Amino acid sequence: MASSSIDKQKKQPIYQQIVTHFIEEIQAGIYGPGDRLPPERSLAQTFGVNRSTVVKALDELKSLGWIERKQGSGSRVLEGRWGNRQTPLSYLRSSLSSPYLQQDPYVQQIQHLRTEKDVLDLYTGDLPADLIPDFTFPAFTWEEIRKESTKVLPTGYEPLQEILLQHLADSFNLPTNGQKLVITAGSTQGITLLMQVLLHAGDCIATEDPSFLFSLPLFSTMNVQLIGIKQDSEGMRPAALEKVLKEKKIKFVYLNPTFQNPTGHTMSDHRRQAIIRLCQTYQVPIIEDDVFSELAFDKVPPKLKSMAPETVIYLGSLSKLLGSSIKIGWLLVPEALADQFAQAKKRMAIDTTIFPQVLANIALRSFDYHQQQRTLLAEMAQRQQDLLQLLQAFQENWQWQPTKGGLYLWLTWRHRTLTRKDWSLFLANDCLVAPAFLFSNDTNGLRLNYTRLAKDDLPRFQERFTKITQQLKEQTYERNH
């Protein structure tokens, strides 16, 4: 760390220069998650400023989500919620060309290891290739594709919109009157459109805690604040949400109520009603992220969209069922909003190409779509059951709750608080999972994609998970003695 990064001749206040300095050092890995910053007195001396200036800079870093400060313990880089760190506008402008990405270092390690042989990748959010339904597609001539492309509107490919609306009405009882579909290139593009149309820099969104939104760096690039609302096995807690709605100006509440990512929880019927009533009372719209809707083993509570069509924007996807190479998602919105989303796509120069839309249309209209879906769900349910049986031997150290669909199980360590150093044991043992700190400031849970464990993989997983659990117990003993 050098004082040369602080220029007292600059127009930018000195405390902001100190904030920028530490953001750059954290982004560069000079300070990692959990690392302690130098004492305030030492920093004041290094930067040649008053201690009060340092305190102001550290308080700003805390409010932006980069560090935590505890009296008597000093300041240290936060372990959790890397993707939700905010950037002051002064840094945001300069960081657009920065070589450092807002990606969690742990995720960077996972991306590197995923290509290694014999690694168990239970981190990824996709079905394994052997489970993806195998639909038969006809051969296309260039003239046929050109003809189909004339049916593409600003909101998407008309035949796909038609079959999707029918599918959503028949399968999920979703409303179609007064509603319009906007086709997107997967759910991530849908989230990007929502941000462009509904949000401005400095806005606040409420979502579940933990939530996969906290792992996405795109919110911090817009300087949008995510506020986590604690949840239990029934979903987001209404009392906690109401407290935030009273205290802050929330632009919308973002919910993943069915097979929530990362916990796998499904919000109960009465909890859904309570959340809708609250949002209607405070006139706050709801985004219902329902990308796992095609992966339900059993009946689930009604969609929020079917309960309150004008309050809820519905985000869906076929990519979880058909594979991430077919990037097809959609927004089901009141007609008055549809043109705004279509114009935003045009303004941002993003498009949903004709080929995946044609393939998705054929798959949904296939005579064996529902049979292939049932076959897939039966195999998924069996894989979850096989894993749950294996996990019985780990009850003393881990707890979990079965799900009725989706891709994920959520396991929680029963003992002391885990650190990032503890989670590196999973990487060292070639077992890739998603630790809780990616989604929350909690550090004791993990998300595991159970669908990627076929019967032949279970012995390897059992061996590695046993070794990791034993190592965690040994580290706990060493710290306690």
PDB file of N, CA, C and O in Angstrom, residues 304-341:
ATOM      1  N   LEU A 304     -47.520 -16.609  -8.084  1.00  0.00           N
ATOM      2  CA  LEU A 304     -47.867 -15.260  -7.657  1.00  0.00           C
ATOM      3  C   LEU A 304     -48.588 -14.513  -8.785  1.00  0.00           C
ATOM      4  O   LEU A 304     -49.515 -13.732  -8.542  1.00  0.00           O
ATOM      5  N   LYS A 305     -48.170 -14.773 -10.020  1.00  0.00           N
ATOM      6  CA  LYS A 305     -48.764 -14.106 -11.177  1.00  0.00           C
ATOM      7  C   LYS A 305     -50.239 -14.454 -11.321  1.00  0.00           C
ATOM      8  O   LYS A 305     -51.050 -13.590 -11.706  1.00  0.00           O
ATOM      9  N   SER A 306     -50.613 -15.690 -11.018  1.00  0.00           N
ATOM     10  CA  SER A 306     -52.020 -16.081 -11.120  1.00  0.00           C
ATOM     11  C   SER A 306     -52.850 -15.478  -9.993  1.00  0.00           C
ATOM     12  O   SER A 306     -54.061 -15.292 -10.136  1.00  0.00           O
ATOM     13  N   MET A 307     -52.187 -15.146  -8.873  1.00  0.00           N
ATOM     14  CA  MET A 307     -52.887 -14.585  -7.718  1.00  0.00           C
ATOM     15  C   MET A 307     -53.064 -13.070  -7.822  1.00  0.00           C
ATOM     16  O   MET A 307     -54.019 -12.517  -7.274  1.00  0.00           O
ATOM     17  N   ALA A 308     -52.137 -12.400  -8.519  1.00  0.00           N
ATOM     18  CA  ALA A 308     -52.186 -10.933  -8.620  1.00  0.00           C
ATOM     19  C   ALA A 308     -51.587 -10.500  -9.959  1.00  0.00           C
ATOM     20  O   ALA A 308     -50.464  -9.991 -10.008  1.00  0.00           O
ATOM     21  N   PRO A 309     -52.317 -10.695 -11.067  1.00  0.00           N
ATOM     22  CA  PRO A 309     -51.767 -10.452 -12.410  1.00  0.00           C
ATOM     23  C   PRO A 309     -51.207  -9.053 -12.630  1.00  0.00           C
ATOM     24  O   PRO A 309     -50.198  -8.887 -13.321  1.00  0.00           O
ATOM     25  N   GLU A 310     -51.844  -8.019 -12.040  1.00  0.00           N
ATOM     26  CA  GLU A 310     -51.406  -6.648 -12.300  1.00  0.00           C
ATOM     27  C   GLU A 310     -50.271  -6.206 -11.378  1.00  0.00           C
ATOM     28  O   GLU A 310     -49.619  -5.199 -11.627  1.00  0.00           O
ATOM     29  N   THR A 311     -50.045  -6.958 -10.305  1.00  0.00           N
ATOM     30  CA  THR A 311     -48.980  -6.616  -9.354  1.00  0.00           C
ATOM     31  C   THR A 311     -47.666  -7.299  -9.712  1.00  0.00           C
ATOM     32  O   THR A 311     -46.591  -6.820  -9.366  1.00  0.00           O
ATOM     33  N   VAL A 312     -47.756  -8.426 -10.431  1.00  0.00           N
ATOM     34  CA  VAL A 312     -46.603  -9.308 -10.630  1.00  0.00           C
ATOM     35  C   VAL A 312     -46.142  -9.328 -12.089  1.00  0.00           C
ATOM     36  O   VAL A 312     -46.944  -9.456 -13.008  1.00  0.00           O
ATOM     37  N   ILE A 313     -44.828  -9.187 -12.271  1.00  0.00           N
ATOM     38  CA  ILE A 313     -44.170  -9.466 -13.561  1.00  0.00           C
ATOM     39  C   ILE A 313     -43.553 -10.855 -13.434  1.00  0.00           C
ATOM     40  O   ILE A 313     -42.840 -11.144 -12.469  1.00  0.00           O
ATOM     41  N   TYR A 314     -43.840 -11.703 -14.406  1.00  0.00           N
ATOM     42  CA  TYR A 314     -43.456 -13.123 -14.332  1.00  0.00           C
ATOM     43  C   TYR A 314     -42.275 -13.401 -15.257  1.00  0.00           C
ATOM     44  O   TYR A 314     -42.318 -13.110 -16.456  1.00  0.00           O
ATOM     45  N   LEU A 315     -41.223 -13.939 -14.682  1.00  0.00           N
ATOM     46  CA  LEU A 315     -40.000 -14.270 -15.419  1.00  0.00           C
ATOM     47  C   LEU A 315     -39.867 -15.781 -15.495  1.00  0.00           C
ATOM     48  O   LEU A 315     -39.832 -16.463 -14.463  1.00  0.00           O
ATOM     49  N   GLY A 316     -39.822 -16.328 -16.710  1.00  0.00           N
ATOM     50  CA  GLY A 316     -39.712 -17.774 -16.877  1.00  0.00           C
ATOM     51  C   GLY A 316     -38.615 -18.147 -17.854  1.00  0.00           C
ATOM     52  O   GLY A 316     -38.008 -17.282 -18.500  1.00  0.00           O
ATOM     53  N   SER A 317     -38.365 -19.451 -17.979  1.00  0.00           N
ATOM     54  CA  SER A 317     -37.291 -19.919 -18.852  1.00  0.00           C
ATOM     55  C   SER A 317     -37.491 -21.389 -19.204  1.00  0.00           C
ATOM     56  O   SER A 317     -38.050 -22.152 -18.420  1.00  0.00           O
ATOM     57  N   LEU A 318     -37.026 -21.769 -20.395  1.00  0.00           N
ATOM     58  CA  LEU A 318     -36.962 -23.175 -20.788  1.00  0.00           C
ATOM     59  C   LEU A 318     -35.540 -23.710 -20.708  1.00  0.00           C
ATOM     60  O   LEU A 318     -35.308 -24.893 -20.932  1.00  0.00           O
ATOM     61  N   SER A 319     -34.575 -22.830 -20.381  1.00  0.00           N
ATOM     62  CA  SER A 319     -33.167 -23.230 -20.420  1.00  0.00           C
ATOM     63  C   SER A 319     -32.823 -24.289 -19.375  1.00  0.00           C
ATOM     64  O   SER A 319     -31.911 -25.089 -19.583  1.00  0.00           O
ATOM     65  N   LYS A 320     -33.528 -24.302 -18.228  1.00  0.00           N
ATOM     66  CA  LYS A 320     -33.252 -25.317 -17.208  1.00  0.00           C
ATOM     67  C   LYS A 320     -33.688 -26.697 -17.686  1.00  0.00           C
ATOM     68  O   LYS A 320     -33.100 -27.710 -17.297  1.00  0.00           O
ATOM     69  N   LEU A 321     -34.715 -26.748 -18.543  1.00  0.00           N
ATOM     70  CA  LEU A 321     -35.220 -28.026 -19.042  1.00  0.00           C
ATOM     71  C   LEU A 321     -34.511 -28.466 -20.319  1.00  0.00           C
ATOM     72  O   LEU A 321     -34.127 -29.630 -20.459  1.00  0.00           O
ATOM     73  N   LEU A 322     -34.317 -27.530 -21.256  1.00  0.00           N
ATOM     74  CA  LEU A 322     -33.763 -27.872 -22.567  1.00  0.00           C
ATOM     75  C   LEU A 322     -32.245 -27.716 -22.632  1.00  0.00           C
ATOM     76  O   LEU A 322     -31.637 -28.068 -23.635  1.00  0.00           O
ATOM     77  N   GLY A 323     -31.639 -27.158 -21.572  1.00  0.00           N
ATOM     78  CA  GLY A 323     -30.193 -26.961 -21.571  1.00  0.00           C
ATOM     79  C   GLY A 323     -29.836 -25.522 -21.857  1.00  0.00           C
ATOM     80  O   GLY A 323     -30.573 -24.801 -22.547  1.00  0.00           O
ATOM     81  N   SER A 324     -28.694 -25.088 -21.342  1.00  0.00           N
ATOM     82  CA  SER A 324     -28.310 -23.679 -21.439  1.00  0.00           C
ATOM     83  C   SER A 324     -27.953 -23.260 -22.862  1.00  0.00           C
ATOM     84  O   SER A 324     -27.879 -22.061 -23.153  1.00  0.00           O
ATOM     85  N   SER A 325     -27.722 -24.222 -23.780  1.00  0.00           N
ATOM     86  CA  SER A 325     -27.427 -23.849 -25.166  1.00  0.00           C
ATOM     87  C   SER A 325     -28.667 -23.313 -25.874  1.00  0.00           C
ATOM     88  O   SER A 325     -28.565 -22.580 -26.854  1.00  0.00           O
ATOM     89  N   ILE A 326     -29.883 -23.692 -25.381  1.00  0.00           N
ATOM     90  CA  ILE A 326     -31.132 -23.131 -25.919  1.00  0.00           C
ATOM     91  C   ILE A 326     -31.544 -22.015 -24.965  1.00  0.00           C
ATOM     92  O   ILE A 326     -32.286 -22.244 -24.015  1.00  0.00           O
ATOM     93  N   LYS A 327     -31.046 -20.832 -25.190  1.00  0.00           N
ATOM     94  CA  LYS A 327     -31.312 -19.718 -24.259  1.00  0.00           C
ATOM     95  C   LYS A 327     -32.649 -19.078 -24.604  1.00  0.00           C
ATOM     96  O   LYS A 327     -32.712 -18.169 -25.436  1.00  0.00           O
ATOM     97  N   ILE A 328     -33.707 -19.572 -23.960  1.00  0.00           N
ATOM     98  CA  ILE A 328     -35.038 -19.024 -24.164  1.00  0.00           C
ATOM     99  C   ILE A 328     -35.670 -18.725 -22.807  1.00  0.00           C
ATOM    100  O   ILE A 328     -35.788 -19.604 -21.955  1.00  0.00           O
ATOM    101  N   GLY A 329     -36.028 -17.461 -22.640  1.00  0.00           N
ATOM    102  CA  GLY A 329     -36.759 -17.040 -21.449  1.00  0.00           C
ATOM    103  C   GLY A 329     -37.861 -16.094 -21.864  1.00  0.00           C
ATOM    104  O   GLY A 329     -38.056 -15.819 -23.056  1.00  0.00           O
ATOM    105  N   TRP A 330     -38.603 -15.584 -20.897  1.00  0.00           N
ATOM    106  CA  TRP A 330     -39.673 -14.650 -21.229  1.00  0.00           C
ATOM    107  C   TRP A 330     -40.081 -13.826 -20.006  1.00  0.00           C
ATOM    108  O   TRP A 330     -39.833 -14.208 -18.868  1.00  0.00           O
ATOM    109  N   LEU A 331     -40.693 -12.713 -20.309  1.00  0.00           N
ATOM    110  CA  LEU A 331     -41.366 -11.890 -19.321  1.00  0.00           C
ATOM    111  C   LEU A 331     -42.843 -11.867 -19.677  1.00  0.00           C
ATOM    112  O   LEU A 331     -43.198 -11.574 -20.828  1.00  0.00           O
ATOM    113  N   LEU A 332     -43.700 -12.207 -18.728  1.00  0.00           N
ATOM    114  CA  LEU A 332     -45.140 -12.076 -18.906  1.00  0.00           C
ATOM    115  C   LEU A 332     -45.560 -10.847 -18.116  1.00  0.00           C
ATOM    116  O   LEU A 332     -45.492 -10.835 -16.881  1.00  0.00           O
ATOM    117  N   VAL A 333     -45.973  -9.801 -18.852  1.00  0.00           N
ATOM    118  CA  VAL A 333     -46.191  -8.494 -18.229  1.00  0.00           C
ATOM    119  C   VAL A 333     -47.535  -7.923 -18.673  1.00  0.00           C
ATOM    120  O   VAL A 333     -48.058  -8.293 -19.727  1.00  0.00           O
ATOM    121  N   PRO A 334     -48.104  -6.990 -17.886  1.00  0.00           N
ATOM    122  CA  PRO A 334     -49.287  -6.267 -18.362  1.00  0.00           C
ATOM    123  C   PRO A 334     -48.984  -5.611 -19.705  1.00  0.00           C
ATOM    124  O   PRO A 334     -47.867  -5.131 -19.937  1.00  0.00           O
ATOM    125  N   GLU A 335     -49.968  -5.599 -20.600  1.00  0.00           N
ATOM    126  CA  GLU A 335     -49.763  -5.115 -21.971  1.00  0.00           C
ATOM    127  C   GLU A 335     -49.116  -3.731 -22.016  1.00  0.00           C
ATOM    128  O   GLU A 335     -48.301  -3.443 -22.891  1.00  0.00           O
ATOM    129  N   ALA A 336     -49.461  -2.876 -21.077  1.00  0.00           N
ATOM    130  CA  ALA A 336     -48.934  -1.498 -21.082  1.00  0.00           C
ATOM    131  C   ALA A 336     -47.414  -1.466 -20.944  1.00  0.00           C
ATOM    132  O   ALA A 336     -46.760  -0.507 -21.378  1.00  0.00           O
ATOM    133  N   LEU A 337     -46.822  -2.523 -20.333  1.00  0.00           N
ATOM    134  CA  LEU A 337     -45.374  -2.543 -20.121  1.00  0.00           C
ATOM    135  C   LEU A 337     -44.611  -3.235 -21.250  1.00  0.00           C
ATOM    136  O   LEU A 337     -43.406  -3.030 -21.406  1.00  0.00           O
ATOM    137  N   ALA A 338     -45.305  -4.070 -22.026  1.00  0.00           N
ATOM    138  CA  ALA A 338     -44.620  -4.917 -23.009  1.00  0.00           C
ATOM    139  C   ALA A 338     -43.810  -4.097 -24.007  1.00  0.00           C
ATOM    140  O   ALA A 338     -42.664  -4.441 -24.331  1.00  0.00           O
ATOM    141  N   ASP A 339     -44.396  -2.998 -24.513  1.00  0.00           N
ATOM    142  CA  ASP A 339     -43.685  -2.186 -25.500  1.00  0.00           C
ATOM    143  C   ASP A 339     -42.426  -1.562 -24.911  1.00  0.00           C
ATOM    144  O   ASP A 339     -41.422  -1.396 -25.605  1.00  0.00           O
ATOM    145  N   GLN A 340     -42.469  -1.203 -23.617  1.00  0.00           N
ATOM    146  CA  GLN A 340     -41.279  -0.626 -22.971  1.00  0.00           C
ATOM    147  C   GLN A 340     -40.126  -1.629 -22.966  1.00  0.00           C
ATOM    148  O   GLN A 340     -38.973  -1.262 -23.206  1.00  0.00           O
ATOM    149  N   PHE A 341     -40.448  -2.898 -22.683  1.00  0.00           N
ATOM    150  CA  PHE A 341     -39.400  -3.917 -22.679  1.00  0.00           C
ATOM    151  C   PHE A 341     -38.884  -4.183 -24.093  1.00  0.00           C
ATOM    152  O   PHE A 341     -37.684  -4.365 -24.306  1.00  0.00           O
TER     153      PHE A 341
END
